[in-house]
Short mmCIF file of C-alpha atoms and ligand atoms in Angstrom, two decimals:
data_model
loop_
_atom_site.label_atom_id
_atom_site.label_comp_id
_atom_site.label_asym_id
_atom_site.label_seq_id
_atom_site.Cartn_x
_atom_site.Cartn_y
_atom_site.Cartn_z
CA MET A 1 0.00 0.00 0.00
CA THR A 2 1.34 3.42 -0.93
CA SER A 3 1.35 5.63 2.12
CA ILE A 4 0.22 9.22 2.02
CA GLN A 5 3.05 11.56 2.86
CA LEU A 6 2.64 14.45 5.21
CA PRO A 7 4.75 17.61 5.41
CA THR A 8 6.82 18.39 8.47
CA GLY A 9 5.47 21.47 10.17
CA ALA A 10 7.04 23.90 12.60
CA PRO A 11 7.33 23.33 16.37
CA GLY A 12 5.19 26.41 16.91
CA ALA A 13 3.73 29.51 15.32
CA ARG A 14 3.97 33.14 16.35
CA VAL A 15 2.56 36.51 15.40
CA LEU A 16 5.19 38.34 13.33
CA GLY A 17 3.35 41.61 12.79
CA LEU A 18 0.08 43.43 13.48
CA GLY A 19 -1.65 46.26 11.66
CA GLY A 20 -4.92 48.15 11.87
CA TYR A 21 -7.10 50.49 9.84
CA ARG A 22 -9.47 52.95 11.52
CA PRO A 23 -11.97 54.78 9.32
CA ARG A 24 -11.43 58.54 9.05
CA ARG A 25 -14.76 59.65 10.53
CA ARG A 26 -15.05 59.87 14.31
CA VAL A 27 -18.60 59.85 15.65
CA THR A 28 -19.04 61.10 19.21
CA ASN A 29 -21.93 60.26 21.52
CA ASP A 30 -23.09 63.87 21.32
CA GLU A 31 -23.29 63.58 17.53
CA LEU A 32 -25.46 60.47 17.90
CA ALA A 33 -27.66 62.27 20.42
CA GLN A 34 -28.53 64.77 17.69
CA VAL A 35 -30.06 62.07 15.48
CA MET A 36 -31.45 59.54 17.98
CA ASP A 37 -32.94 59.46 21.46
CA THR A 38 -29.76 58.80 23.44
CA ASN A 39 -27.14 60.68 25.42
CA ASP A 40 -23.46 60.56 26.33
CA GLU A 41 -24.14 59.61 29.97
CA TRP A 42 -26.25 56.55 29.05
CA ILE A 43 -23.77 55.28 26.49
CA GLN A 44 -20.69 55.81 28.67
CA SER A 45 -22.25 54.20 31.74
CA ARG A 46 -23.91 51.21 30.00
CA VAL A 47 -21.37 50.42 27.27
CA GLY A 48 -18.27 52.53 27.94
CA ILE A 49 -18.03 54.00 24.44
CA ALA A 50 -17.01 57.66 24.05
CA GLU A 51 -16.68 57.65 20.27
CA ARG A 52 -16.50 55.22 17.38
CA ARG A 53 -15.36 55.22 13.74
CA TRP A 54 -17.79 54.95 10.85
CA ALA A 55 -16.52 54.07 7.40
CA GLY A 56 -17.11 56.37 4.45
CA GLU A 57 -18.32 55.08 1.11
CA ASP A 58 -14.79 54.64 -0.20
CA GLU A 59 -13.70 52.77 2.94
CA THR A 60 -15.02 49.44 1.72
CA LEU A 61 -14.35 46.07 3.36
CA VAL A 62 -11.74 45.33 0.69
CA GLU A 63 -10.03 48.73 1.08
CA MET A 64 -9.92 48.56 4.88
CA ALA A 65 -8.76 44.91 4.90
CA THR A 66 -6.05 45.68 2.35
CA ALA A 67 -4.84 48.67 4.38
CA ALA A 68 -4.67 46.68 7.65
CA GLY A 69 -3.11 43.66 5.92
CA GLY A 70 -0.47 45.85 4.27
CA LYS A 71 0.53 47.31 7.63
CA ALA A 72 0.73 43.87 9.25
CA LEU A 73 2.84 42.61 6.35
CA ALA A 74 5.22 45.57 6.64
CA ALA A 75 5.49 45.02 10.41
CA SER A 76 6.24 41.31 9.89
CA GLY A 77 9.20 42.00 7.59
CA LEU A 78 7.97 39.31 5.17
CA ALA A 79 7.63 39.74 1.43
CA PRO A 80 4.14 39.12 0.03
CA ASP A 81 5.28 35.95 -1.75
CA GLU A 82 6.28 34.39 1.57
CA VAL A 83 2.60 34.28 2.65
CA ASP A 84 0.62 31.29 1.39
CA LEU A 85 -2.58 31.37 3.45
CA VAL A 86 -5.02 34.26 3.97
CA VAL A 87 -8.08 34.00 6.20
CA LEU A 88 -10.45 36.95 6.21
CA ALA A 89 -12.86 37.05 9.14
CA SER A 90 -16.00 39.16 8.80
CA ALA A 91 -19.64 39.13 9.81
CA SER A 92 -20.67 42.08 7.66
CA LEU A 93 -20.07 40.88 4.10
CA ARG A 94 -22.96 42.12 1.97
CA GLN A 95 -22.02 40.15 -1.12
CA PRO A 96 -22.08 36.39 -0.49
CA ILE A 97 -20.27 35.41 -3.68
CA PRO A 98 -17.37 35.72 -4.13
CA GLY A 99 -15.67 35.89 -0.75
CA ILE A 100 -13.24 38.81 -0.53
CA GLY A 101 -10.21 36.97 0.92
CA PRO A 102 -8.76 36.12 -2.52
CA GLN A 103 -9.27 39.71 -3.77
CA VAL A 104 -7.62 41.24 -0.70
CA ALA A 105 -4.69 38.82 -1.03
CA HIS A 106 -4.34 39.78 -4.70
CA ARG A 107 -4.39 43.48 -3.80
CA LEU A 108 -1.58 42.81 -1.32
CA GLY A 109 0.51 41.13 -4.02
CA ILE A 110 0.32 37.71 -2.35
CA PRO A 111 0.57 35.24 -5.24
CA ARG A 112 -2.06 32.48 -5.32
CA PRO A 113 -2.45 31.79 -1.58
CA GLY A 114 -5.06 29.58 0.02
CA ALA A 115 -7.62 32.31 0.71
CA PHE A 116 -11.13 32.28 2.11
CA ASP A 117 -13.61 34.16 4.30
CA LEU A 118 -14.71 32.95 7.72
CA ASN A 119 -17.78 34.02 9.64
CA ALA A 120 -17.63 33.28 13.34
CA GLY A 121 -19.13 36.62 14.37
CA CYS A 122 -17.01 38.63 16.75
CA ALA A 123 -14.94 35.50 17.46
CA GLY A 124 -13.73 35.40 13.84
CA PHE A 125 -10.22 36.70 14.51
CA CYS A 126 -9.50 34.13 17.25
CA TYR A 127 -11.05 31.26 15.26
CA SER A 128 -8.85 32.23 12.29
CA LEU A 129 -5.74 32.57 14.43
CA GLY A 130 -6.34 29.06 15.80
CA LEU A 131 -6.72 27.64 12.28
CA VAL A 132 -3.65 29.27 10.75
CA SER A 133 -1.46 28.55 13.75
CA ASP A 134 -2.32 24.85 13.40
CA ALA A 135 -1.83 25.01 9.61
CA ILE A 136 1.71 26.32 10.15
CA ARG A 137 2.44 23.70 12.80
CA SER A 138 1.19 20.91 10.55
CA GLY A 139 3.08 22.16 7.49
CA SER A 140 -0.02 23.09 5.45
CA ALA A 141 1.15 26.72 5.35
CA ARG A 142 4.49 28.48 5.68
CA ASN A 143 3.25 31.93 6.71
CA ALA A 144 -0.30 33.15 7.01
CA MET A 145 -2.31 36.32 7.32
CA VAL A 146 -5.50 36.79 9.33
CA ILE A 147 -7.62 39.87 8.74
CA GLY A 148 -10.69 40.87 10.74
CA VAL A 149 -12.73 43.50 8.91
CA GLU A 150 -16.17 44.95 9.49
CA ARG A 151 -18.55 47.62 8.22
CA LEU A 152 -21.15 46.98 10.90
CA THR A 153 -22.79 50.31 10.12
CA ASP A 154 -24.01 48.66 6.88
CA VAL A 155 -26.03 46.14 8.90
CA THR A 156 -27.03 48.33 11.84
CA ASP A 157 -30.54 49.73 12.14
CA MET A 158 -29.95 53.40 12.95
CA ASP A 159 -33.48 53.52 14.40
CA ASP A 160 -32.53 50.91 17.00
CA ARG A 161 -30.66 52.95 19.60
CA SER A 162 -29.58 49.89 21.60
CA THR A 163 -27.35 48.67 18.73
CA ALA A 164 -26.72 51.89 16.79
CA VAL A 165 -24.61 53.36 19.60
CA ILE A 166 -22.46 50.20 19.89
CA PHE A 167 -21.45 48.90 16.48
CA ALA A 168 -18.72 50.45 14.34
CA ASP A 169 -16.27 49.86 11.49
CA GLY A 170 -12.58 49.02 11.04
CA ALA A 171 -10.01 46.37 10.21
CA GLY A 172 -7.16 44.63 12.02
CA ALA A 173 -4.67 42.10 10.72
CA ALA A 174 -1.89 39.78 11.85
CA VAL A 175 0.85 37.94 9.98
CA ILE A 176 1.73 34.58 11.50
CA GLY A 177 4.83 32.51 10.86
CA PRO A 178 6.69 29.43 12.13
CA ALA A 179 8.62 29.53 15.40
CA ASP A 180 10.89 27.18 17.35
CA GLU A 181 9.54 28.67 20.58
CA PRO A 182 5.70 28.65 20.37
CA GLY A 183 4.24 32.17 20.35
CA ILE A 184 0.57 31.16 20.04
CA GLY A 185 -1.05 28.79 22.51
CA PRO A 186 -3.72 26.20 21.68
CA VAL A 187 -7.10 27.71 20.93
CA ALA A 188 -9.98 27.17 23.38
CA TRP A 189 -13.08 27.45 21.23
CA GLY A 190 -16.72 26.51 21.18
CA SER A 191 -20.24 27.68 20.54
CA ASP A 192 -23.65 27.88 22.20
CA GLY A 193 -25.91 27.35 19.21
CA ASP A 194 -28.99 27.14 21.41
CA GLN A 195 -28.72 30.94 21.56
CA HIS A 196 -28.22 31.35 17.80
CA SER A 197 -30.87 34.03 17.48
CA ALA A 198 -29.49 36.29 20.22
CA ILE A 199 -27.57 38.30 17.60
CA GLU A 200 -28.93 37.93 14.08
CA ILE A 201 -29.84 39.43 10.77
CA ALA A 202 -33.05 37.47 10.34
CA ALA A 203 -33.86 36.03 6.91
CA GLY A 204 -35.50 38.69 4.75
CA THR A 205 -34.19 41.57 6.85
CA SER A 206 -31.02 43.57 6.41
CA HIS A 207 -30.30 44.75 9.92
CA MET A 208 -28.89 43.15 13.00
CA ALA A 209 -31.13 42.55 16.01
CA MET A 210 -29.61 41.78 19.40
CA ALA A 211 -31.04 40.44 22.65
CA GLY A 212 -28.72 42.72 24.63
CA GLN A 213 -29.40 41.46 28.12
CA ALA A 214 -29.15 37.77 27.15
CA VAL A 215 -25.82 38.41 25.43
CA TYR A 216 -24.58 40.39 28.43
CA ARG A 217 -25.53 37.59 30.84
CA TRP A 218 -23.91 34.96 28.63
CA ALA A 219 -20.68 36.92 28.20
CA THR A 220 -20.27 37.62 31.90
CA THR A 221 -21.12 34.13 33.16
CA LYS A 222 -20.14 31.53 30.54
CA LEU A 223 -16.86 32.76 29.15
CA THR A 224 -14.59 32.89 32.20
CA GLU A 225 -14.23 29.12 31.84
CA THR A 226 -12.96 29.54 28.27
CA LEU A 227 -10.39 32.10 29.39
CA HIS A 228 -9.14 29.66 32.03
CA GLN A 229 -9.03 26.88 29.43
CA ALA A 230 -6.95 29.02 27.06
CA MET A 231 -4.44 29.70 29.83
CA GLU A 232 -4.39 26.09 31.06
CA ARG A 233 -3.81 24.75 27.55
CA ALA A 234 -0.90 27.15 27.11
CA GLY A 235 0.50 26.24 30.53
CA VAL A 236 0.30 29.75 31.97
CA THR A 237 -1.64 31.36 34.80
CA ALA A 238 -3.37 34.73 35.14
CA ALA A 239 -0.31 36.00 37.02
CA ASP A 240 1.78 35.48 33.84
CA ILE A 241 -0.49 37.58 31.63
CA ASP A 242 0.90 41.00 30.69
CA VAL A 243 -1.99 42.06 28.45
CA PHE A 244 -5.67 41.09 28.53
CA ALA A 245 -7.36 41.96 25.25
CA PRO A 246 -10.85 40.47 25.05
CA HIS A 247 -13.28 41.36 22.27
CA GLN A 248 -14.22 45.02 22.68
CA ALA A 249 -17.98 44.55 23.03
CA ASN A 250 -18.82 46.45 26.19
CA LEU A 251 -16.56 48.02 28.82
CA ARG A 252 -18.68 46.55 31.61
CA ILE A 253 -18.13 43.04 30.22
CA ILE A 254 -14.38 43.70 30.00
CA GLU A 255 -14.27 44.92 33.64
CA SER A 256 -16.36 41.96 34.83
CA MET A 257 -14.08 39.42 33.11
CA THR A 258 -10.99 41.21 34.44
CA LYS A 259 -12.31 41.02 38.00
CA ARG A 260 -13.07 37.29 37.72
CA LEU A 261 -9.69 36.36 36.22
CA GLY A 262 -7.50 37.68 39.05
CA PHE A 263 -4.65 39.15 37.01
CA GLY A 264 -1.57 40.70 38.60
CA GLU A 265 -1.38 44.46 39.15
CA LYS A 266 0.88 44.93 36.13
CA THR A 267 -1.59 43.41 33.66
CA VAL A 268 -2.62 45.93 31.01
CA ILE A 269 -6.30 45.76 30.09
CA ALA A 270 -7.33 46.68 26.53
CA ARG A 271 -10.06 49.32 26.57
CA ASP A 272 -10.01 50.30 22.92
CA ILE A 273 -13.83 50.14 22.93
CA VAL A 274 -13.82 53.63 24.46
CA GLN A 275 -12.45 55.10 21.23
CA SER A 276 -13.48 52.47 18.67
CA GLY A 277 -16.85 51.04 19.63
CA ASN A 278 -17.56 47.38 18.85
CA THR A 279 -15.81 46.43 15.61
CA SER A 280 -16.56 42.68 15.88
CA ALA A 281 -13.87 40.56 14.19
CA ALA A 282 -11.56 43.58 13.93
CA SER A 283 -11.67 44.56 17.60
CA ILE A 284 -8.87 42.39 19.02
CA PRO A 285 -6.14 43.15 16.46
CA LEU A 286 -7.15 46.83 16.61
CA ALA A 287 -6.91 46.82 20.42
CA LEU A 288 -3.52 45.08 20.38
CA THR A 289 -2.19 47.47 17.74
CA ALA A 290 -3.33 50.47 19.81
CA LEU A 291 -1.60 49.14 22.95
CA LEU A 292 1.67 48.52 21.08
CA GLU A 293 1.54 51.93 19.40
CA SER A 294 0.91 53.76 22.69
CA GLY A 295 3.70 51.84 24.43
CA GLU A 296 1.32 50.40 27.05
CA ALA A 297 2.16 46.93 25.72
CA ARG A 298 5.55 45.84 24.49
CA SER A 299 7.00 43.33 22.09
CA GLY A 300 7.40 40.00 23.89
CA ASP A 301 4.49 40.59 26.27
CA LEU A 302 2.21 37.62 26.93
CA ALA A 303 -1.36 38.43 25.92
CA LEU A 304 -4.64 36.63 26.57
CA ILE A 305 -7.32 37.21 23.92
CA LEU A 306 -10.94 36.08 23.65
CA GLY A 307 -13.39 36.69 20.84
CA TYR A 308 -17.12 36.06 21.28
CA GLY A 309 -20.34 36.94 19.55
CA ALA A 310 -22.96 35.93 17.00
CA GLY A 311 -23.55 32.20 16.84
CA LEU A 312 -23.07 32.33 19.76
CA THR A 313 -19.38 31.58 19.23
CA PHE A 314 -16.29 32.01 21.37
CA ALA A 315 -12.55 31.39 21.00
CA GLY A 316 -9.49 32.45 22.94
CA GLN A 317 -5.78 31.86 23.17
CA VAL A 318 -2.56 33.06 24.73
CA LEU A 319 -0.04 34.73 22.45
CA ARG A 320 3.30 36.48 22.57
CA LEU A 321 3.11 40.01 21.12
CA PRO A 322 5.36 40.71 18.13
C1 COA B 401 -27.18 46.59 24.78
C2 COA B 401 -26.99 46.98 26.24
C3 COA B 401 -25.97 48.10 26.33
C4 COA B 401 -28.29 47.49 26.78
O1 COA B 401 -28.13 47.83 28.14
P1 COA B 401 -29.18 47.34 29.22
O2 COA B 401 -28.69 47.85 30.50
O3 COA B 401 -29.36 45.89 29.06
O4 COA B 401 -30.43 48.16 28.77
P2 COA B 401 -31.91 47.66 28.46
O5 COA B 401 -31.96 46.97 27.13
O6 COA B 401 -32.43 46.92 29.65
O7 COA B 401 -32.61 49.03 28.36
C5 COA B 401 -32.74 49.88 29.47
C6 COA B 401 -33.37 51.16 29.02
O8 COA B 401 -32.42 51.91 28.25
C7 COA B 401 -33.01 52.27 27.01
N1 COA B 401 -31.97 52.39 26.00
C8 COA B 401 -31.53 51.42 25.16
N2 COA B 401 -30.58 51.94 24.38
C9 COA B 401 -30.42 53.24 24.74
C10 COA B 401 -29.59 54.26 24.28
N3 COA B 401 -28.69 54.08 23.29
N4 COA B 401 -29.69 55.47 24.88
C11 COA B 401 -30.54 55.67 25.86
N5 COA B 401 -31.38 54.73 26.34
C12 COA B 401 -31.30 53.52 25.78
C13 COA B 401 -34.00 51.18 26.74
O9 COA B 401 -34.97 51.60 25.82
C14 COA B 401 -34.58 50.94 28.09
O10 COA B 401 -35.52 51.95 28.37
P3 COA B 401 -36.85 51.62 29.19
O11 COA B 401 -36.38 51.13 30.53
O12 COA B 401 -37.54 52.93 29.21
O13 COA B 401 -37.56 50.57 28.39
C15 COA B 401 -26.50 45.80 27.09
O14 COA B 401 -27.54 44.85 27.20
C16 COA B 401 -25.31 45.14 26.52
O15 COA B 401 -24.25 45.73 26.43
N6 COA B 401 -25.42 43.83 26.17
C17 COA B 401 -24.32 43.12 25.60
C18 COA B 401 -24.32 43.36 24.15
C19 COA B 401 -23.03 43.02 23.51
O16 COA B 401 -21.99 43.14 24.07
N7 COA B 401 -23.14 42.61 22.26
C20 COA B 401 -22.05 42.34 21.44
C21 COA B 401 -21.61 40.97 21.60
S1 COA B 401 -20.55 40.65 20.30
#
C-alpha cells in the first residue's frame, strides 16, 4: 500500500506583525444624540463607548482589509510571496459570492495563496488565528495572514438605539509565521448554538437585532471558563499575563471578566472600545495594535485574547506580542 506523505510542520507559530485600519470619521456620543434618542451619559455608563469610527463610502471592506493587511505585512518583515494562506474574518459581508479573501490577497501582491472568508461573528479573529497557527504547525502553510474586517454600520438599524450606539467599522490584521519557541497557545473554542438568534440578521431583513441582556448575561457568566481553558492549555496562569485583550464589546463586560480572572497588578487591560466602539472581528487586532503603538504593551508581552459573539461563538488563546 502506498502511504500518504505528510509535510513536516514547525514546532510552533507566532505573530510576526500586526496592523490596523481605523476609518477617518469619528462619531461622538453627542453627535449620535442629535439624530437619535440617546445621550453621552447613558452610552458611557452602559457600554463605555465615548466615540466610534464609521466608514465612508470609499472605505469598503476590501479597502480597509487591504490597508490593515499591508501594515501587518510591513510590520512582519515578510515579502508578500512568503505568505501562502489568507483567512479573512468578517460578519458584515454584503455580497455572499465571491468571498473577498482572494481579492484582498491579490491586492496585497500575495501570489495564489489559500484564501477564504470565515464568519464566526465577533470570534472570527480568534477562530482564524487558531486555524492558521495549526496550519503552520502541521506544514499546510508556511506563513499566514489573518484579517478581521467589518462595516457593521451597513447592517445596523440606525433607528434601534440599543445597537446603533455600539457597532462600528474598522479592520485589524496579523501575519503569523513558524517559530521554534511557540508564540501562540492552543485555541480554546466553542459555541452555544442554542442561543443562535441572540444576535442575528433574520432572513429577509437587512439589519442586526440583538437580545442585549441575554448576550450580556452569557458573556459575563459563561466565558470565564474559556479564558481559564486558554491559559491552562498554554501552561500559563493569570499572574503570567501582561496584556488582557478580550473582544471590545462592552466596557462593563471587559471589567467583569478582568475582575473574575485575578490578574496581577501589572496586567494591562485593553479598553479600545472607548475610542473604537464594537468592531466585531476587527476589535482584538485593533486593540492590540493600539496598545503597542501607545507603548502600554511591548514586544514579547504575553497576551490573553478572547473573541465572542454571533452564533453564539467564542474562542481564545494566549499569544506572545510581536
Ligand atoms: C445593549 C446593552 C448596552 C443594553 O443595556 P441594558 O442595560 O441591558 O439596557 P436595556 O436593554 O435593559 O434598556 C434599558 C433602558 O435603556 C433604554 N436604552 C436602550 N438603548 C439606549 C440608548 N442608546 N440610549 C438611551 N437609552 C437607551 C431602553 O430603551 C430601556 O428603556 P426603558 O427602561 O424605558 O424601556 C446591554 O444589554 C449590553 O451591552 N449587552 C451586551 C451586548 C453586547 O456586548 N453585544 C455584542 C456581543 S458581540
